Amino acid sequence: MPSVLTYGTRKSLIGKQVKLAEERKVSLLVLCALALAIGVMTGLGAVAFRALIGLVHNLFYKGALSFAYDANVTEGPSPFGPFILFAPVIGGLIVVFLVKRFAPEAKGHGVPEVMDAIFYKRGKIRGSVALVKALASAVSIGSGAAVGREGPIIQIGSALGSAFAQFIGLSTRQRITLLSAGAGAGIAATFNTPLGGVLFALEILLPEVSNRTFLPVVVATGAATTIGRILIGPDPAFAVPDIQFSMVASFNGQEAMAFVLLGVLSGAAAWAFIRLLVFMEDGFPKLSSNEYVQNLIGMTSIGLLMVLLADLFGHSYIDGVGYSVIQEILDHKMTAAGLLALLFALKLIATTVCLGCGASGGIFSPSLYLGATLGAAFAAASSSILPHSGLTPSSAAIVGMAAIVGAGTGGVMTAIVMVFEMTRDYAIIVPVIVAVALAAGIRRALINETIYTVKLRHRGRRIPKERHINLYLVKQARDIMERRFLIAKVGTTLKQAMAAEDIDDALPIVVEREGRIVGLIPPRSGLWAESQSNPTLVVEHFVERRMVICRDQDLLSVVFARLKRHQAGAAIVVHFASRPRVSDIVGVLTKRVIADAVIDSYED
C-alpha cells in the first residue's frame, strides 16, 4: 500500500533537503585551497584599491590623472588653493549616491557590517558590496574625508570570501571562515603584517578558534601579504627609525610611570573616540532626514578645516588616511606639543564628522593617527616633568598607536603584534603591552562596547565580546554530572519505576539486567505521563540504544565528541572500570547539566 505524506510532512522534508543543500562541507585541505584563492584575490584587490585612491586623490587635489600616490609623503598645499574646499563636498555627494543606490552596507567604516554578517546573517555578504565599497571609499579618502583605507579593504576581502563561499554553496561555518580569511588577508596586505592580519580575524571576527578556522586564515593572509610585497613592496606601512627601548630589567621609575600614564591617557582617548562617533552618527540624522543634506553639512566643515590648516601651517594635515603626519612624527620632524595636541583634537572631530555624515572609510588609520599624535604630544609635554623617562615623541607615538588601536577596537593582541611587526624591535613589546593593557582596561571601565560593536548595539544587534569561552572544556565529567538517578531492572513496569520514592520523570533512569548496563532513559522523557495511561509497559521500551559511557575523569571535550559521534542525548558516568557494571555508575551527564556548565562559564 503506498504511503501517504501530509502537507506538513512534505514541507518538513523539503525544508530538510534545503538545509542539507545549504550545509555542504569540504575538507580542511580544500578549504585551505579556497582560502589561498581568496587571499590572492584580496591581495590584488588591496593593490587595486590603493591605486584607485591615488587616482581620485590626484584628480581632486592636483587636477591630474595619475595612479602614483604615496600617502606617507607630505605634499604641501593644493594648487587649487581655497577651492580645495569643494573636494570633500563633491566627493561626499558621489559617495552618498553610490551607497544609497547600490549598497547601503558600504556606508561607514565597514567592520561592524562584517561582524553583523557573521553573527546575524550566516556569513552572507553580497558580492556587489566589494565593488561599491571600493569605489565609495576611494572617492571618500581621495577627496579628503578623514577616514582610513583598512576598514574598506577588510570589508572588500570579507565580501570576496563570502561571495566565493556562497557561489560554491558552502555551509555557514565554512562560509564564515572564508569571510574572516578575506578580512585578515585585507589588513595583512595593507600593512604588510601577516601575523596582525591573522590575529585580527581570530580576535575580532571569528566566533571559533580551532585548526579548521585558523589554518584557512593563515593561508589567506600569507597569500595576500605575498601579493602585496610583490606589487607594493616589502616595507611595512611606516618607515620606523631605530628606537631604543630599555629592557625590562633596566626600567627606572620614570620610564614605568610614563608608560602607565600614556596607557591611561590612551584609554580615555579611545573612550572619547567611541562616544564622539556615536554622538555624530546619532546627531547628523537629526539635522536633516535627507542624506545628501547631512553629507553636505559635514563635508563642508571638513573642507573649511582643510583650507584653514593649509593657510596656517602649509598643509591640511587632517584629510585622508593621515599617514604623512604619522611618518613625520616617526622621523622626528614634528615635535611641538601644541601642534600635536591640536592635530589630535581636530582629527578626532574630523573623522567622527565624516563617518557621521555618511562617508565610507575605516577607523583603523584614524586610530593610528590619534595614537601617534597623542603619544608624541605626551612625550613632548612631559619631558620636563619626567626628564629621565627616556620617552621621545617618536617612541611614544608607537606606543600610543598600539594603545588606542587595541583599546578602541578591542583587538589587544592584534595591536601589540602589528606594532611589533612594524618596528621589528623586541624591546618595544613590554612598553606596548603595559600601555595597551591599561588603555583597554580604562576604555572598558568607561564603556563596555568597542568602536566596532557600539554601532551594532544601537541597532539592537549584540555581538559577544568574549567569544572564546571554552574554559568549561577543562572540566571533567564528575564536575557537572547529575548524581541523582534511578536504576530499574529489565521487566520493571512504568508504574513500578515511577512509583519509586514518588519520583517524576525529571531524573534519568539506568536500565540494568543482572548487574549489566542495558541502556539509559534521559530525564523528562515523558515516562510519568505514560505511566498514568499505560502503567503495564516495561521500561526497556524507552531505552536509548545509542548509549554513551564515559569515565568520571574524562574531559568534557572528550564526552562531547562521543555524544556527537553516537548522536546520543546523555552519557552514563562510571568510576574507573574497563567493563563497567551498574555498581560502577556514579552519575549521568545530560544535556541539561551541559547547558548549565556552558551558561555558568559565560561572563557578560
PDB file of C-alpha atoms in Angstrom, residues 77-225:
ATOM      1  CA  PRO A  77      49.103  72.875  -0.175  1.00  0.00           C
ATOM      2  CA  SER A  78      46.925  72.048  -3.174  1.00  0.00           C
ATOM      3  CA  PRO A  79      47.402  74.127  -6.333  1.00  0.00           C
ATOM      4  CA  PHE A  80      43.642  74.767  -6.204  1.00  0.00           C
ATOM      5  CA  GLY A  81      44.181  76.921  -3.098  1.00  0.00           C
ATOM      6  CA  PRO A  82      40.968  77.689  -1.177  1.00  0.00           C
ATOM      7  CA  PHE A  83      38.902  75.929  -3.855  1.00  0.00           C
ATOM      8  CA  ILE A  84      40.064  72.644  -2.322  1.00  0.00           C
ATOM      9  CA  LEU A  85      37.109  73.275  -0.012  1.00  0.00           C
ATOM     10  CA  PHE A  86      34.843  71.727  -2.671  1.00  0.00           C
ATOM     11  CA  ALA A  87      36.827  68.477  -2.995  1.00  0.00           C
ATOM     12  CA  PRO A  88      35.366  66.690   0.060  1.00  0.00           C
ATOM     13  CA  VAL A  89      31.932  68.168  -0.664  1.00  0.00           C
ATOM     14  CA  ILE A  90      31.760  66.841  -4.231  1.00  0.00           C
ATOM     15  CA  GLY A  91      33.328  63.541  -3.212  1.00  0.00           C
ATOM     16  CA  GLY A  92      30.865  63.152  -0.370  1.00  0.00           C
ATOM     17  CA  LEU A  93      27.840  63.636  -2.615  1.00  0.00           C
ATOM     18  CA  ILE A  94      29.190  60.992  -5.012  1.00  0.00           C
ATOM     19  CA  VAL A  95      29.625  58.586  -2.097  1.00  0.00           C
ATOM     20  CA  VAL A  96      26.072  59.123  -0.856  1.00  0.00           C
ATOM     21  CA  PHE A  97      24.741  58.364  -4.345  1.00  0.00           C
ATOM     22  CA  LEU A  98      26.775  55.157  -4.658  1.00  0.00           C
ATOM     23  CA  VAL A  99      25.816  53.928  -1.213  1.00  0.00           C
ATOM     24  CA  LYS A 100      22.097  54.767  -1.454  1.00  0.00           C
ATOM     25  CA  ARG A 101      21.736  53.449  -4.980  1.00  0.00           C
ATOM     26  CA  PHE A 102      23.767  50.245  -4.896  1.00  0.00           C
ATOM     27  CA  ALA A 103      24.881  49.064  -1.422  1.00  0.00           C
ATOM     28  CA  PRO A 104      23.777  50.634   1.883  1.00  0.00           C
ATOM     29  CA  GLU A 105      26.198  48.258   3.640  1.00  0.00           C
ATOM     30  CA  ALA A 106      29.093  50.259   2.182  1.00  0.00           C
ATOM     31  CA  LYS A 107      28.308  53.240   4.406  1.00  0.00           C
ATOM     32  CA  GLY A 108      30.559  53.828   7.408  1.00  0.00           C
ATOM     33  CA  HIS A 109      33.708  52.065   8.446  1.00  0.00           C
ATOM     34  CA  GLY A 110      32.817  48.554   7.314  1.00  0.00           C
ATOM     35  CA  VAL A 111      33.875  46.215  10.122  1.00  0.00           C
ATOM     36  CA  PRO A 112      30.540  46.417  12.022  1.00  0.00           C
ATOM     37  CA  GLU A 113      28.778  45.305   8.847  1.00  0.00           C
ATOM     38  CA  VAL A 114      31.182  42.368   8.562  1.00  0.00           C
ATOM     39  CA  MET A 115      30.517  41.379  12.185  1.00  0.00           C
ATOM     40  CA  ASP A 116      26.781  41.713  11.607  1.00  0.00           C
ATOM     41  CA  ALA A 117      27.040  39.367   8.630  1.00  0.00           C
ATOM     42  CA  ILE A 118      28.928  36.800  10.709  1.00  0.00           C
ATOM     43  CA  PHE A 119      26.643  36.732  13.728  1.00  0.00           C
ATOM     44  CA  TYR A 120      23.248  37.625  12.255  1.00  0.00           C
ATOM     45  CA  LYS A 121      23.309  36.846   8.515  1.00  0.00           C
ATOM     46  CA  ARG A 122      25.011  33.437   8.487  1.00  0.00           C
ATOM     47  CA  GLY A 123      28.129  34.917   6.896  1.00  0.00           C
ATOM     48  CA  LYS A 124      26.353  36.213   3.814  1.00  0.00           C
ATOM     49  CA  ILE A 125      27.593  39.418   2.160  1.00  0.00           C
ATOM     50  CA  ARG A 126      26.565  40.417  -1.331  1.00  0.00           C
ATOM     51  CA  GLY A 127      29.402  40.299  -3.855  1.00  0.00           C
ATOM     52  CA  SER A 128      28.444  43.745  -5.160  1.00  0.00           C
ATOM     53  CA  VAL A 129      29.412  45.216  -1.778  1.00  0.00           C
ATOM     54  CA  ALA A 130      33.097  44.693  -2.587  1.00  0.00           C
ATOM     55  CA  LEU A 131      32.892  46.814  -5.748  1.00  0.00           C
ATOM     56  CA  VAL A 132      30.689  49.557  -4.283  1.00  0.00           C
ATOM     57  CA  LYS A 133      32.768  49.727  -1.092  1.00  0.00           C
ATOM     58  CA  ALA A 134      35.958  50.074  -3.135  1.00  0.00           C
ATOM     59  CA  LEU A 135      34.536  52.884  -5.268  1.00  0.00           C
ATOM     60  CA  ALA A 136      32.823  54.736  -2.421  1.00  0.00           C
ATOM     61  CA  SER A 137      35.797  54.532  -0.052  1.00  0.00           C
ATOM     62  CA  ALA A 138      38.289  55.501  -2.752  1.00  0.00           C
ATOM     63  CA  VAL A 139      36.227  58.600  -3.526  1.00  0.00           C
ATOM     64  CA  SER A 140      35.854  59.411   0.196  1.00  0.00           C
ATOM     65  CA  ILE A 141      39.535  59.053   1.033  1.00  0.00           C
ATOM     66  CA  GLY A 142      40.844  60.538  -2.206  1.00  0.00           C
ATOM     67  CA  SER A 143      38.624  63.618  -1.972  1.00  0.00           C
ATOM     68  CA  GLY A 144      39.693  64.410   1.597  1.00  0.00           C
ATOM     69  CA  ALA A 145      37.438  62.581   4.075  1.00  0.00           C
ATOM     70  CA  ALA A 146      39.343  61.910   7.312  1.00  0.00           C
ATOM     71  CA  VAL A 147      38.883  58.132   7.209  1.00  0.00           C
ATOM     72  CA  GLY A 148      41.108  55.103   6.715  1.00  0.00           C
ATOM     73  CA  ARG A 149      41.615  52.565   3.958  1.00  0.00           C
ATOM     74  CA  GLU A 150      41.933  49.445   6.158  1.00  0.00           C
ATOM     75  CA  GLY A 151      38.237  49.141   7.050  1.00  0.00           C
ATOM     76  CA  PRO A 152      37.207  49.185   3.375  1.00  0.00           C
ATOM     77  CA  ILE A 153      39.843  46.600   2.453  1.00  0.00           C
ATOM     78  CA  ILE A 154      38.620  44.405   5.321  1.00  0.00           C
ATOM     79  CA  GLN A 155      35.058  44.662   4.038  1.00  0.00           C
ATOM     80  CA  ILE A 156      36.193  44.090   0.458  1.00  0.00           C
ATOM     81  CA  GLY A 157      38.106  40.947   1.452  1.00  0.00           C
ATOM     82  CA  SER A 158      35.170  39.733   3.540  1.00  0.00           C
ATOM     83  CA  ALA A 159      32.736  40.278   0.666  1.00  0.00           C
ATOM     84  CA  LEU A 160      35.005  38.357  -1.699  1.00  0.00           C
ATOM     85  CA  GLY A 161      35.305  35.461   0.756  1.00  0.00           C
ATOM     86  CA  SER A 162      31.586  35.349   1.448  1.00  0.00           C
ATOM     87  CA  ALA A 163      30.554  35.642  -2.212  1.00  0.00           C
ATOM     88  CA  PHE A 164      33.018  32.918  -3.202  1.00  0.00           C
ATOM     89  CA  ALA A 165      31.692  30.600  -0.473  1.00  0.00           C
ATOM     90  CA  GLN A 166      28.069  31.309  -1.421  1.00  0.00           C
ATOM     91  CA  PHE A 167      28.797  30.571  -5.084  1.00  0.00           C
ATOM     92  CA  ILE A 168      30.221  27.183  -4.159  1.00  0.00           C
ATOM     93  CA  GLY A 169      27.392  26.568  -1.679  1.00  0.00           C
ATOM     94  CA  LEU A 170      29.456  26.021   1.470  1.00  0.00           C
ATOM     95  CA  SER A 171      27.990  25.577   4.933  1.00  0.00           C
ATOM     96  CA  THR A 172      27.537  28.535   7.270  1.00  0.00           C
ATOM     97  CA  ARG A 173      30.592  27.629   9.344  1.00  0.00           C
ATOM     98  CA  GLN A 174      32.907  27.361   6.359  1.00  0.00           C
ATOM     99  CA  ARG A 175      31.379  30.465   4.766  1.00  0.00           C
ATOM    100  CA  ILE A 176      32.176  32.454   7.918  1.00  0.00           C
ATOM    101  CA  THR A 177      35.694  31.021   7.915  1.00  0.00           C
ATOM    102  CA  LEU A 178      36.367  32.199   4.351  1.00  0.00           C
ATOM    103  CA  LEU A 179      34.764  35.558   5.094  1.00  0.00           C
ATOM    104  CA  SER A 180      37.119  36.041   8.046  1.00  0.00           C
ATOM    105  CA  ALA A 181      40.059  34.814   5.991  1.00  0.00           C
ATOM    106  CA  GLY A 182      39.326  37.522   3.425  1.00  0.00           C
ATOM    107  CA  ALA A 183      39.177  40.151   6.169  1.00  0.00           C
ATOM    108  CA  GLY A 184      42.504  39.084   7.667  1.00  0.00           C
ATOM    109  CA  ALA A 185      44.040  38.977   4.215  1.00  0.00           C
ATOM    110  CA  GLY A 186      42.921  42.542   3.554  1.00  0.00           C
ATOM    111  CA  ILE A 187      44.544  44.016   6.636  1.00  0.00           C
ATOM    112  CA  ALA A 188      47.697  41.925   6.164  1.00  0.00           C
ATOM    113  CA  ALA A 189      48.144  43.143   2.590  1.00  0.00           C
ATOM    114  CA  THR A 190      47.649  46.769   3.633  1.00  0.00           C
ATOM    115  CA  PHE A 191      50.169  46.914   6.472  1.00  0.00           C
ATOM    116  CA  ASN A 192      52.459  44.064   5.386  1.00  0.00           C
ATOM    117  CA  THR A 193      51.726  42.481   8.767  1.00  0.00           C
ATOM    118  CA  PRO A 194      50.653  38.862   8.196  1.00  0.00           C
ATOM    119  CA  LEU A 195      50.550  37.967  11.898  1.00  0.00           C
ATOM    120  CA  GLY A 196      48.490  41.060  12.633  1.00  0.00           C
ATOM    121  CA  GLY A 197      46.047  40.071   9.899  1.00  0.00           C
ATOM    122  CA  VAL A 198      45.670  36.574  11.344  1.00  0.00           C
ATOM    123  CA  LEU A 199      45.085  37.888  14.849  1.00  0.00           C
ATOM    124  CA  PHE A 200      42.574  40.465  13.625  1.00  0.00           C
ATOM    125  CA  ALA A 201      40.456  37.727  12.085  1.00  0.00           C
ATOM    126  CA  LEU A 202      40.761  35.472  15.140  1.00  0.00           C
ATOM    127  CA  GLU A 203      40.333  38.153  17.802  1.00  0.00           C
ATOM    128  CA  ILE A 204      37.717  40.416  16.241  1.00  0.00           C
ATOM    129  CA  LEU A 205      35.699  38.306  13.820  1.00  0.00           C
ATOM    130  CA  LEU A 206      35.767  34.532  14.212  1.00  0.00           C
ATOM    131  CA  PRO A 207      33.331  33.009  16.712  1.00  0.00           C
ATOM    132  CA  GLU A 208      35.595  29.939  16.981  1.00  0.00           C
ATOM    133  CA  VAL A 209      39.362  29.436  17.148  1.00  0.00           C
ATOM    134  CA  SER A 210      40.457  25.985  16.024  1.00  0.00           C
ATOM    135  CA  ASN A 211      42.543  24.360  13.307  1.00  0.00           C
ATOM    136  CA  ARG A 212      39.574  24.360  10.961  1.00  0.00           C
ATOM    137  CA  THR A 213      39.306  28.163  11.216  1.00  0.00           C
ATOM    138  CA  PHE A 214      42.912  29.113  11.970  1.00  0.00           C
ATOM    139  CA  LEU A 215      44.616  27.361   9.043  1.00  0.00           C
ATOM    140  CA  PRO A 216      42.480  28.912   6.258  1.00  0.00           C
ATOM    141  CA  VAL A 217      43.021  32.372   7.761  1.00  0.00           C
ATOM    142  CA  VAL A 218      46.792  31.815   7.881  1.00  0.00           C
ATOM    143  CA  VAL A 219      46.850  30.645   4.254  1.00  0.00           C
ATOM    144  CA  ALA A 220      44.792  33.628   3.070  1.00  0.00           C
ATOM    145  CA  THR A 221      46.832  36.251   4.955  1.00  0.00           C
ATOM    146  CA  GLY A 222      50.093  34.693   3.775  1.00  0.00           C
ATOM    147  CA  ALA A 223      48.939  34.781   0.158  1.00  0.00           C
ATOM    148  CA  ALA A 224      47.689  38.368   0.402  1.00  0.00           C
ATOM    149  CA  THR A 225      50.898  39.524   2.095  1.00  0.00           C
TER     150      THR A 225
END
